[in-house]
Short mmCIF file of C-alpha atoms and ligand atoms in Angstrom, two decimals:
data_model
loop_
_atom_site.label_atom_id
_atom_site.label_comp_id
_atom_site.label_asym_id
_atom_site.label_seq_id
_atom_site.Cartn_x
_atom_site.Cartn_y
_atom_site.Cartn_z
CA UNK A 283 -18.25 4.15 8.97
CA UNK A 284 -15.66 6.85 9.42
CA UNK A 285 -12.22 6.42 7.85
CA UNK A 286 -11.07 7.31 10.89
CA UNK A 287 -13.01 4.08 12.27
CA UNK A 288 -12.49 2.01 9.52
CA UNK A 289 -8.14 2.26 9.97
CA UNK A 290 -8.21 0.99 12.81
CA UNK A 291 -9.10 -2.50 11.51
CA UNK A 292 -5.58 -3.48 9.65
CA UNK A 293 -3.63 -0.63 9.91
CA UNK A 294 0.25 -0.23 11.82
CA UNK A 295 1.12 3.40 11.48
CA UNK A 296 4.50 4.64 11.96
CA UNK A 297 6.06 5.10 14.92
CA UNK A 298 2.98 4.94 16.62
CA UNK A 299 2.06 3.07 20.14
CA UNK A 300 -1.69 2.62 18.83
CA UNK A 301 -3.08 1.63 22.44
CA UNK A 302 -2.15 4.93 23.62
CA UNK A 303 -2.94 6.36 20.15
CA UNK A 304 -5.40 5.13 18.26
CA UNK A 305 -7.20 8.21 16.35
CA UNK A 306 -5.54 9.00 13.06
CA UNK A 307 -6.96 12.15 10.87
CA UNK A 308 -7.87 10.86 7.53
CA UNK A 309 -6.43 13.36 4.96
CA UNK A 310 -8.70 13.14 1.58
CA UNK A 311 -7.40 15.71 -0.30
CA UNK A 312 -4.58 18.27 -0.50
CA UNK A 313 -3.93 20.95 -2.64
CA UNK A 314 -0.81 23.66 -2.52
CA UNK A 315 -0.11 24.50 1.43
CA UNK A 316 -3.50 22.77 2.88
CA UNK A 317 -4.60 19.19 3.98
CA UNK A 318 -8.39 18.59 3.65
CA UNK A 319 -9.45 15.95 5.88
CA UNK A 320 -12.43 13.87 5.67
CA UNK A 321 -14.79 16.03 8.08
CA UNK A 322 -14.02 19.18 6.02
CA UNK A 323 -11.21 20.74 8.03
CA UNK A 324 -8.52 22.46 6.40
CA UNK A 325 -4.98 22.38 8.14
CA UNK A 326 -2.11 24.24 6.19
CA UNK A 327 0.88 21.67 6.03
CA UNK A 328 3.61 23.73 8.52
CA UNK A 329 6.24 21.00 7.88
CA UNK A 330 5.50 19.82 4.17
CA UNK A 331 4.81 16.22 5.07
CA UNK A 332 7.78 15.48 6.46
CA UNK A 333 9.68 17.82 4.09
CA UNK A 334 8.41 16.03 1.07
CA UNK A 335 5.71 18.14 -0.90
CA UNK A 336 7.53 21.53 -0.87
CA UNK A 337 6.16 22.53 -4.08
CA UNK A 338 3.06 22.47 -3.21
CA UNK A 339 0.43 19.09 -2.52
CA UNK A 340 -0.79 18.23 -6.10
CA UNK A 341 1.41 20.47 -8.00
CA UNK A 342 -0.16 20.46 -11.55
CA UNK A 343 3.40 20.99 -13.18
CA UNK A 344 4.83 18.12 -11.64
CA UNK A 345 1.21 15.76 -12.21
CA UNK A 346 1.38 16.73 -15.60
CA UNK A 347 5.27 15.49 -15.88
CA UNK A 348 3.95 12.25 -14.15
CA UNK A 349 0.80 11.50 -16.19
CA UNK A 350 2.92 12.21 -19.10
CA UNK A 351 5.74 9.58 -17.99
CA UNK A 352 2.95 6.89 -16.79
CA UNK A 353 1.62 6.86 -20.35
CA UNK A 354 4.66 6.29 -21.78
CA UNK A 355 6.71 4.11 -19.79
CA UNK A 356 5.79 2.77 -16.44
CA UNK A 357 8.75 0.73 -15.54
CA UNK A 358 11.77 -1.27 -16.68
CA UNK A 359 14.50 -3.11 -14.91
CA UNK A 360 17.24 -0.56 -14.20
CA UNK A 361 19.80 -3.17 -14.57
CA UNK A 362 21.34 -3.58 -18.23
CA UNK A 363 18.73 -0.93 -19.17
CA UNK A 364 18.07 2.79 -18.67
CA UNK A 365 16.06 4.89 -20.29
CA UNK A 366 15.26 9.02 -20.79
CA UNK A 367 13.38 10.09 -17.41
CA UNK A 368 16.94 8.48 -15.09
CA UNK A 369 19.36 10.11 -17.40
CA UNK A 370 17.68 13.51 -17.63
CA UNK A 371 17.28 13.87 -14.00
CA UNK A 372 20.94 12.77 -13.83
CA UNK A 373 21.89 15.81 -16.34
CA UNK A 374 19.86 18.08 -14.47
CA UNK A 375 20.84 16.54 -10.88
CA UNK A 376 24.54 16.76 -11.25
CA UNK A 377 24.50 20.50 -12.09
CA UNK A 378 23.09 21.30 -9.25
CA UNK A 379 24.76 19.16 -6.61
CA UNK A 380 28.42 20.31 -4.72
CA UNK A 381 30.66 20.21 -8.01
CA UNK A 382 32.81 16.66 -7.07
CA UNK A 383 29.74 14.81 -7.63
CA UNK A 384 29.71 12.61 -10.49
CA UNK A 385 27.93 9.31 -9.79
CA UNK A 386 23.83 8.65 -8.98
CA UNK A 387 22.64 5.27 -7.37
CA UNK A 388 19.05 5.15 -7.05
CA UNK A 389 17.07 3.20 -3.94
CA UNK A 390 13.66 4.11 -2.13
CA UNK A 391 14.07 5.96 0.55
CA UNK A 392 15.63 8.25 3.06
CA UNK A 393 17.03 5.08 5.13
CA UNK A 394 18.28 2.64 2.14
CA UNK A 395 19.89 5.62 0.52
CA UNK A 396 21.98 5.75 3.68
CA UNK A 397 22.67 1.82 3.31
CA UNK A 398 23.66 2.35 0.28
CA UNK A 399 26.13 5.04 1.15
CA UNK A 400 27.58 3.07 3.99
CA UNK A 401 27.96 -0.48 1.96
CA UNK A 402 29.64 1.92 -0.66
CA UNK A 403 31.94 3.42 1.78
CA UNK A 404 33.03 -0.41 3.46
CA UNK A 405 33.14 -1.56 0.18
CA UNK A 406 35.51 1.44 -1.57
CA UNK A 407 37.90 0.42 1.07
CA UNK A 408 37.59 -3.30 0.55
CA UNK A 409 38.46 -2.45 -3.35
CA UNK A 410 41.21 -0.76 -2.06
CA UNK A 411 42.53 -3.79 0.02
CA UNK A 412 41.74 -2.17 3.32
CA UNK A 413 39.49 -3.58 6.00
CA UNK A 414 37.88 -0.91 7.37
CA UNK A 415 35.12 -1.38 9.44
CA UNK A 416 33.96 1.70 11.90
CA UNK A 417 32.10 4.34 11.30
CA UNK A 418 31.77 7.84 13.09
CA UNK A 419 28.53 9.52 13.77
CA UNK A 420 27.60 12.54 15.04
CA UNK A 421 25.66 12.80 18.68
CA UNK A 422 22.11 12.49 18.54
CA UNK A 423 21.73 12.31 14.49
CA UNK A 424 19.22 10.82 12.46
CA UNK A 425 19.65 8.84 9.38
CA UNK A 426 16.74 6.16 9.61
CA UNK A 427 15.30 3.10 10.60
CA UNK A 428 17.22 0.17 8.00
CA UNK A 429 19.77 -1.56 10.65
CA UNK A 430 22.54 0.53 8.84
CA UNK A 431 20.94 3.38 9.01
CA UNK A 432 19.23 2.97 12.60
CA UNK A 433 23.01 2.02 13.91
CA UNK A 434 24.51 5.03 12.72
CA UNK A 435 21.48 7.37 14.20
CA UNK A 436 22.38 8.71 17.61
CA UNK A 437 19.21 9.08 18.78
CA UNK A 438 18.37 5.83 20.28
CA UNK A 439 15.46 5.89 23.06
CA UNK A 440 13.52 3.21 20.73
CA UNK A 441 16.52 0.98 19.61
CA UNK A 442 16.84 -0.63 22.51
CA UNK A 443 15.71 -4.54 21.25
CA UNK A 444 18.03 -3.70 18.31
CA UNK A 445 21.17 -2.52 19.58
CA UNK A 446 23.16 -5.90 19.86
CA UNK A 447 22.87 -5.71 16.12
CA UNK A 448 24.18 -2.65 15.25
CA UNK A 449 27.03 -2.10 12.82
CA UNK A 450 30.17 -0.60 14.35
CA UNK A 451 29.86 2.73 15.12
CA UNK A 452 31.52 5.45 17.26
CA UNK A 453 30.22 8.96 18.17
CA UNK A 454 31.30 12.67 18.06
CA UNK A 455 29.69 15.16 19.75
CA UNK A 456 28.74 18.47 17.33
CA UNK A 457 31.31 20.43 16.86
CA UNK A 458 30.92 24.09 18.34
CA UNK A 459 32.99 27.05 18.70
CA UNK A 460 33.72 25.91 22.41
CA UNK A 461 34.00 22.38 21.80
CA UNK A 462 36.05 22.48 18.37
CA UNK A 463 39.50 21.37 19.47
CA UNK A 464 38.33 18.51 21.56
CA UNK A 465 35.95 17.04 19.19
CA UNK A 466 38.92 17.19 16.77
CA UNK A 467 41.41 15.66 18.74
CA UNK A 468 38.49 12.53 19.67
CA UNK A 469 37.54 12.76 16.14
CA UNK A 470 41.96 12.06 15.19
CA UNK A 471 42.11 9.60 18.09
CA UNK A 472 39.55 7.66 16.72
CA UNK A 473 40.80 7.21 13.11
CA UNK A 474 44.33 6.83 14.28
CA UNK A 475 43.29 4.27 16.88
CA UNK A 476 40.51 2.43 14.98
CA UNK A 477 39.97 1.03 11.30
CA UNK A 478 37.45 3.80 10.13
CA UNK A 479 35.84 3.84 6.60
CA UNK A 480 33.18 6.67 7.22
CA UNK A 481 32.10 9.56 8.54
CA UNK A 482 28.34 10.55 8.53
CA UNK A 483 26.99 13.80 9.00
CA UNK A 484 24.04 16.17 8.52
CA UNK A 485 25.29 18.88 7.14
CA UNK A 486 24.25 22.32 8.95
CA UNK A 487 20.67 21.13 10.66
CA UNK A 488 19.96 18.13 12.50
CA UNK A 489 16.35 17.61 11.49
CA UNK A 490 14.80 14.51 14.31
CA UNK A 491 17.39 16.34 17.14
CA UNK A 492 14.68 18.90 17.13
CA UNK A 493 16.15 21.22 13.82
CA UNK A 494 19.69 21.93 15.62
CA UNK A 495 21.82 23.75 13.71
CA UNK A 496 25.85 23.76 13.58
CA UNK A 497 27.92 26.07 11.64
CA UNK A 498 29.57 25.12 8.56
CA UNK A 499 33.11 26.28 9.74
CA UNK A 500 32.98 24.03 12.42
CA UNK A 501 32.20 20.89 10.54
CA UNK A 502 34.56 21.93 7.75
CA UNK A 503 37.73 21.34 10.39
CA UNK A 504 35.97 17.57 10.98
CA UNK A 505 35.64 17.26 7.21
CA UNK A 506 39.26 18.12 6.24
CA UNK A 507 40.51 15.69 9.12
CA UNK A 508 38.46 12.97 7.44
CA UNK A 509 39.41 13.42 3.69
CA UNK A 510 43.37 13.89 4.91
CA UNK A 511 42.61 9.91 6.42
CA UNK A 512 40.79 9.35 3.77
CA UNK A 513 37.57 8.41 5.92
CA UNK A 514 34.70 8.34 3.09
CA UNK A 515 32.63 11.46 4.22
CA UNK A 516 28.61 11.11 3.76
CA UNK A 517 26.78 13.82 4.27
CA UNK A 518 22.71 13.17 4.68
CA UNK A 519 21.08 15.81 2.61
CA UNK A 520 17.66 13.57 2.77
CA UNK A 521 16.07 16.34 4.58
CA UNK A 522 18.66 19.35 4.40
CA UNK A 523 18.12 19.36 0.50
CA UNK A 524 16.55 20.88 -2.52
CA UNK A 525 16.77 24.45 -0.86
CA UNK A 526 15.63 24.15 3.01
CA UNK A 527 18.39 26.22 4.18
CA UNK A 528 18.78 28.78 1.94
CA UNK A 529 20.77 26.60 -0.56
CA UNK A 530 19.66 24.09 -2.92
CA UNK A 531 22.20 21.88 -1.10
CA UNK A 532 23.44 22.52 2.87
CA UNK A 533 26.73 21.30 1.79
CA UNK A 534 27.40 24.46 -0.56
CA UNK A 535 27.69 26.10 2.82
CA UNK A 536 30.47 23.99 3.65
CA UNK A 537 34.04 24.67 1.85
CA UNK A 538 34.45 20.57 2.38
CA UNK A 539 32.69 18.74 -0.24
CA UNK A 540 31.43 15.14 1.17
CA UNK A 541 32.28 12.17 -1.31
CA UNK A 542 28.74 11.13 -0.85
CA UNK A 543 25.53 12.39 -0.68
CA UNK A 544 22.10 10.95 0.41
CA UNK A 545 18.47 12.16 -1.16
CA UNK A 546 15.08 11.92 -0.65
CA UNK A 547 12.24 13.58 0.80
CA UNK A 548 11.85 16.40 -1.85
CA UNK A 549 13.85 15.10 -4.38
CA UNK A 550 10.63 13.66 -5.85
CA UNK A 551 8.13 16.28 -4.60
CA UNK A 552 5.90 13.89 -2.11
CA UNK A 553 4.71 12.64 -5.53
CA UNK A 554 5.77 9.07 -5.17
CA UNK A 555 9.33 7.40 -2.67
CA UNK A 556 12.88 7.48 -4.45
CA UNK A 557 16.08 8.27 -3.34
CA UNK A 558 19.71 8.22 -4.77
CA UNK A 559 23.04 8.16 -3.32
CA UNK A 560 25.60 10.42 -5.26
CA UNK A 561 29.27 10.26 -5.34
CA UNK A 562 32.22 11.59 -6.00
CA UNK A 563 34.86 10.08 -9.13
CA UNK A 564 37.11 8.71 -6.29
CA UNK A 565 34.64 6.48 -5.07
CA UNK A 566 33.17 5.09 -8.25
CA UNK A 567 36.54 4.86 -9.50
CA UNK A 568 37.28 2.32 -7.18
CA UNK A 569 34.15 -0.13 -7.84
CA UNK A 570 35.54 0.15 -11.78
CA UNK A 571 37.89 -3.15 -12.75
CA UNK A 572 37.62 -5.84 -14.47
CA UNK A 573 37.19 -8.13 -11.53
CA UNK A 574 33.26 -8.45 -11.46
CA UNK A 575 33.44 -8.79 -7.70
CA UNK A 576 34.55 -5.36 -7.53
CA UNK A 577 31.34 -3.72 -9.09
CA UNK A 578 28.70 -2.94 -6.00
CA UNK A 579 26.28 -5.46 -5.80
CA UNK A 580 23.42 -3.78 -4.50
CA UNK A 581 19.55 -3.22 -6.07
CA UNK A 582 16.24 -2.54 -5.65
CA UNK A 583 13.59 -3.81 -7.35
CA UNK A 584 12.01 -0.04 -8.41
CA UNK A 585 15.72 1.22 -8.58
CA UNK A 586 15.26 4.53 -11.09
CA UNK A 587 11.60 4.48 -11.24
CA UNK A 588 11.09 6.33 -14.64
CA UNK A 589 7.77 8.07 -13.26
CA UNK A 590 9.99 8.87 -9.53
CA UNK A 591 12.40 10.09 -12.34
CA UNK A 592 9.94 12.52 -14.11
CA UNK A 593 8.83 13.78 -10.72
CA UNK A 594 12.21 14.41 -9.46
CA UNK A 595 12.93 16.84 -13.08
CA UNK A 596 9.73 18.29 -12.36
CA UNK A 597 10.45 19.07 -8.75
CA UNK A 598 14.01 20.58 -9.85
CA UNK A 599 12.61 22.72 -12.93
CA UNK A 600 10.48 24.34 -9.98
CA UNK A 601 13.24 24.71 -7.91
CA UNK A 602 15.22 26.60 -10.08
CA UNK A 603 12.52 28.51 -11.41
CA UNK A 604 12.29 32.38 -11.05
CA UNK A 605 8.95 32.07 -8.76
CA UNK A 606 10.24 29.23 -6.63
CA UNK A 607 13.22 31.03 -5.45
CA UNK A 608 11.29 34.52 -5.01
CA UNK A 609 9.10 32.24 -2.79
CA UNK A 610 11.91 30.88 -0.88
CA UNK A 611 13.51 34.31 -0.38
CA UNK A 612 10.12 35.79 0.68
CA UNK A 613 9.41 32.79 2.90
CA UNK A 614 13.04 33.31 4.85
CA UNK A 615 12.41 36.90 5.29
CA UNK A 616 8.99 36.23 6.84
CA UNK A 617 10.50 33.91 9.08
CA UNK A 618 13.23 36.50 10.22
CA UNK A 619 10.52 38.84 11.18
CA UNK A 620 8.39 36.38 13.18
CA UNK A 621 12.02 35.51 15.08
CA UNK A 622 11.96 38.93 16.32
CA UNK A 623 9.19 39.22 17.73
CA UNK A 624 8.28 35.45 18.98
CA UNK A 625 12.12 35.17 20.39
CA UNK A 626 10.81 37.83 23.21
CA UNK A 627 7.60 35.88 24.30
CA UNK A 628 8.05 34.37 28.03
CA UNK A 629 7.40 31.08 26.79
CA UNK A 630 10.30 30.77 24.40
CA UNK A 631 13.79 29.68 25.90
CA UNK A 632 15.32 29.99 22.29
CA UNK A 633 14.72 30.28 18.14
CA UNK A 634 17.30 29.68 15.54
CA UNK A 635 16.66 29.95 11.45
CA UNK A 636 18.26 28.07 8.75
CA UNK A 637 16.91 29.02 5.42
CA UNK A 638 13.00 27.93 5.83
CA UNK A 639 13.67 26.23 8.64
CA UNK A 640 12.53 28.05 11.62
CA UNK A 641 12.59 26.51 15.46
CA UNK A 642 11.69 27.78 18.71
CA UNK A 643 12.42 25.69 22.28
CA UNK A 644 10.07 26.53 25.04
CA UNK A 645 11.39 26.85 28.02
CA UNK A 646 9.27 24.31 30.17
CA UNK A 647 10.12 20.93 30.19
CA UNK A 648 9.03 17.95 28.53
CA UNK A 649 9.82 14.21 26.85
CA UNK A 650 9.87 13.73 23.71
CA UNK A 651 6.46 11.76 23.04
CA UNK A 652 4.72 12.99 26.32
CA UNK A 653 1.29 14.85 27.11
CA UNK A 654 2.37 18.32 26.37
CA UNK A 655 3.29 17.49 22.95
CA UNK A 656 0.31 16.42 21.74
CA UNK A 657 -1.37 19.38 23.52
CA UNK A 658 0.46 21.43 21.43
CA UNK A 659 0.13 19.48 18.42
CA UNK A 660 -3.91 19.77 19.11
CA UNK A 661 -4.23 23.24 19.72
CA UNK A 662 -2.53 23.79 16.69
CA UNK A 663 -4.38 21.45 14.35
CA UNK A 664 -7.56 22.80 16.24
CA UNK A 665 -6.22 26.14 14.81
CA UNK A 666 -5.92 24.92 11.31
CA UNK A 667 -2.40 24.59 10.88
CA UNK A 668 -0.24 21.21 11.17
CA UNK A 669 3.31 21.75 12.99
CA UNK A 670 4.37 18.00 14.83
CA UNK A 671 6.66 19.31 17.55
CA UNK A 672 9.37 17.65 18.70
CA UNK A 673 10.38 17.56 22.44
CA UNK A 674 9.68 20.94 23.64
CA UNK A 675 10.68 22.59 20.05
CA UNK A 676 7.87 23.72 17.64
CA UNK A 677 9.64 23.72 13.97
CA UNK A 678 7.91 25.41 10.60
CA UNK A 679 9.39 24.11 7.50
CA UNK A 680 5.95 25.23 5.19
CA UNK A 681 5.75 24.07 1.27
CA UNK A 682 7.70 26.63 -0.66
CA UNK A 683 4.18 28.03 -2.18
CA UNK A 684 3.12 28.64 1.46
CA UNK A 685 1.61 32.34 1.04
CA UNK A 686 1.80 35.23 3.64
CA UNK A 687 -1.47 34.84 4.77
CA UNK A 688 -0.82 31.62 5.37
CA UNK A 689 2.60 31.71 7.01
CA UNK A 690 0.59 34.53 9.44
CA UNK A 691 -1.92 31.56 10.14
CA UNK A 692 1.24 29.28 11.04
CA UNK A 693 2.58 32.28 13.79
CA UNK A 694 -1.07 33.05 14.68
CA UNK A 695 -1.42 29.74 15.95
CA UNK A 696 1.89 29.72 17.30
CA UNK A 697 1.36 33.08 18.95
CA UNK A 698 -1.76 31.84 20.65
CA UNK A 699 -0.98 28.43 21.75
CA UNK A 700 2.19 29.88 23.83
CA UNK A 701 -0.71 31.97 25.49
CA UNK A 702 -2.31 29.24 26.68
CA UNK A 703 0.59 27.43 28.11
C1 PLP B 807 13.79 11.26 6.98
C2 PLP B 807 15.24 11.16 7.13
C3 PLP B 807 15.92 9.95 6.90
C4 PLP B 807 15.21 8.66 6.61
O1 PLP B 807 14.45 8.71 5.44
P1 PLP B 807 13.24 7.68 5.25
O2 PLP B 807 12.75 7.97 3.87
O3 PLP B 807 12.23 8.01 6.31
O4 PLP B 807 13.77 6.31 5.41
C5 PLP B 807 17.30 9.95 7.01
N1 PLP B 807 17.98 11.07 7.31
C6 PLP B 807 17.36 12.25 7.52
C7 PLP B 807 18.19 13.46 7.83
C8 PLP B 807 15.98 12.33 7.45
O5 PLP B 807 15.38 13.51 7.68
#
C-alpha cells in the first residue's frame, strides 16, 4: 500500500477538511530547492515549507552542526541549567537582531512564541502595578492558532466556535498613505479610552493576508504613538525574519524598534520546531525583583532545545555568510525582472516585492479555499514546482539556494498556468 493510502488511516492534517480532501502527497526525500515524493516526482519548494528550510532541505552544514550536538548532548531541563548550544545562539542572535534587544525566551513555535510575548506584555504592566488588559491588532493579521495567538489574528473565517473565548482585543486597519491620520487618531482613541498593554504587528508583510505589504514609514507613526503610551509593541518576525525582505530582520526597516520580537520558522532551518521571544531591557527589567511572583512563570518542556539551538547557529552562520547573501541579492533581482514582465499579463490585477517575497493577485475572483485554488495549486505541482496560493494571490518565497534555472521553472509554471486560466 501507497503512503498516500496508508495516511489516511490515523492521520488529522492541518487545516485540512479531509472529506473534501483526502489525498496528501507523500514527500520522501528533499534535498536543496526540491521535494521528492514517493512516485518519483520532483517539485522545487516555491515557498520553503512554509518559510522554514530557506537554506536549503537537508543542508549538510547545518546536519553536520546537529549530528554533532545530538552526540553530545541531547537535552537538559532549561530551568536552573543552560548549557553551550542556548548561549551561543544567544551571542550570535543578539548581534543580529534591532539593537534594543537584550533578552531571549525560548518556546516551540510560531504561535506560543506569540503567547509568550503577550503574557509578557500583561504581565510587564502587572509588575508595574497597572492593569492593563487590551490589546491592538492590526486588520486581517496572522499570528497563530494558541487562543492568544488565534485572538489577536484578524483573520477569522475559521474561529467562529472559538470566538467567545478570545482575549481582549481591538483592531486597526493598516496604516497607508491615505489612511494614516485616521488610523492614528483610532489608534490614540483607543489607548486613551481603553486600558491597553500591547500592540501587535507584522512588520512590513502580512504573510496569511496573502503577502500584503505596508511601508515602514507608515507603521513607524503607529509605533511612536505606542512607545509615547507606553503600549508594549510586538512585532511578529516568525515569518518576516532571517532575511525574507531584504533584511535579516523587517524591523531594521522601521526607525521604531518593537520591545518584543517573535521567531520561528527559519530561525532553526526546517531542521527541527523552536522559537524564542526577544526583548528589550525595559521589559525584562521589570520581571527582575526580589518578589518571586514577579519573575514570568512560563515554560515548556523542550524550552532551549540544545540540538534546535545548534540548528538555529547553523542557520545564522549561513545567513551571514558571503554565498548566502550573494544568493539573496541574486534571488531579489530575479524576482524584479519576472515583476516586469508578469505585472503586464491580462491575468494579473497586481504584483508587489518585498525582498524574496514576490506576489501577484489575479484579477478574477475567488474564496480563499475554493475550486480555483487548488486548480492552480495542481497545475503547478503538475509542472514541478510547489507554490500554495492564497485567495486569488500566487506568492514565491523559494529556499535561499533556489538557482536560476530553477527560479525560471517557478515563472515558467507561473507563466503557463495564467495561460490556461
Ligand atoms: C506561521 C506564523 C505564525 C504561527 O507560527 P506556528 O509555528 O505555525 O504556530 C505566527 N505568525 C506569523 C506571521 C506566521 O507566519
Amino acid at each position: 500500500m501507497s503512503l498516500q493510502e496508508r495516511d489516511k488511516k490515523h492521520l488529522w492534517h492541518p487545516l485540512t477538511q479531509h472529506k473534501s480532501h483526502p489525498n496528501h502527497i507523500a514527500i520522501t526525500s528533499a534535498k536543496g530547492a526540491v521535494l521528492y515524493d514517493e512516485n518519483g516526482n520532483e517539485y522545487i519548494d516555491g515557498i520553503a515549507s512554509w518559510y522554514t528550510c530557506v537554506y536549503g532541505h537537508s543542508n549538510p552544514y547545518i546536519i553536520d552542526k546537529v549530528y554533532a550536538q545530538m552526540q553530545r548532548l541531547d537535552h537538559v531541563v532549561f530551568t536552573g541549567f543552560t548549557h553551550k548550544p542556548a548561549v551561543e545562539l544567544s551571542e550570535k542572535l543578539i548581534e543580529i537582531l534591532p539593537e534594543n534587544q537584550e533578552k531571549l525566551f525560548f518556546s516551540d513555535n510560531g504561535s506560543t512564541a506569540i503567547d509568550v510575548a503577550i503574557k509578557m506584555a500583561l504581565q510587564f504592566h502587572f509588575n508595574n502595578g497597572e492593569h492593563r488588559g487590551k490589546i491592538i491588532a492590526l486588520e486581517n493579521g496572522f499570528h497563530g492558532d494558541t487562543f492568544g495567538a488565534m485572538s489577536v489574528s484578524g483573520l477569522s473565517v475559521y474561529n467562529g466556535p472559538f470566538e467567545d473565548f478570545f482575549i481582549d482585543v481591538a483592531r486597526i486597519p493598516v496604516p497607508n498613505a491615505e489612511n494614516l491620520e485616521e488610523v492614528k487618531e483610532l489608534f490614540t482613541k483607543l489607548i486613551t479610552e481603553h486600558k491597553v498593554a500591547a500592540f501587535v504587528y507584522e512588520p512590513l508583510v502580512q504573510g496569511a493576508a496573502a503577502m500584503q505589504i505596508h511601508k515602514a514609514e507608515h507603521i513607524n507613526e503607529i509605533l511612536k504613538i505606542a512607545e509615547k503610551h507606553n503600549v508594549v509593541t510586538i512585532a511578529d518576525e516568525i515569518m518576516t525574519g532571517f532575511g525574507k525582505t531584504g533584511k535579516n530582520f523587517a524591523s531594521e526597516f522601521i526607525e521604531t524598534k518593537p520591545d518584543i520580537i517573535c521567531l520561528s520558522k527559519a530561525l532553526s532551518a526546517g531542521m527541527v520546531p523552536m522559537a524564542i521571544t526577544s526583548c528589550s531591557q525595559k521589559i525584562y527589567n521589570a520581571f527582575y525583583a526580589d518578589e518571586i511572583k514577579k519573575g514570568f512563570f512560563h515554560g515548556h518542556t523542550y524550552s532551549g532545545n540544545p540540538v534546535a539551538c545548534s540548528a538555529a547557529i547553523a542557520g545564522i552562520e549561513l545567513l551571514c555568510s558571503e554565498e548566502i547573501q550573494a544568493s539573496l541579492q541574486r534571488i531579489e533581482v530575479s524576482h524584479k525582472k519576472f515583476d516586469q514582465e508578469i505585472k503586464k499579463h491580462p491575468k494579473v490585477a497586481a504584483t508587489r516585492q518585498q525582498g524574496q517575497i514576490f506576489a501577484l493577485d489575479l484579477n478574477i475572483e475567488m474564496e480563499r479555499y475554493g475550486n480555483l485554488r487548488d486548480q492552480l495549486f495542481n497545475s503547478f505541482m503538475s509542472k514541478g514546482v510547489c507554490l500554495r496560493p492564497l485567495g486569488n494571490t500566487i506568492y514565491i518565497l523559494a529556499p535561499y539556494v533556489t538557482s536560476d534555472a530553477q527560479l525560471e521553472q517557478i515563472y515558467q509554471a507561473i507563466r503557463e498556468t495564467l495561460d490556461t486560466l
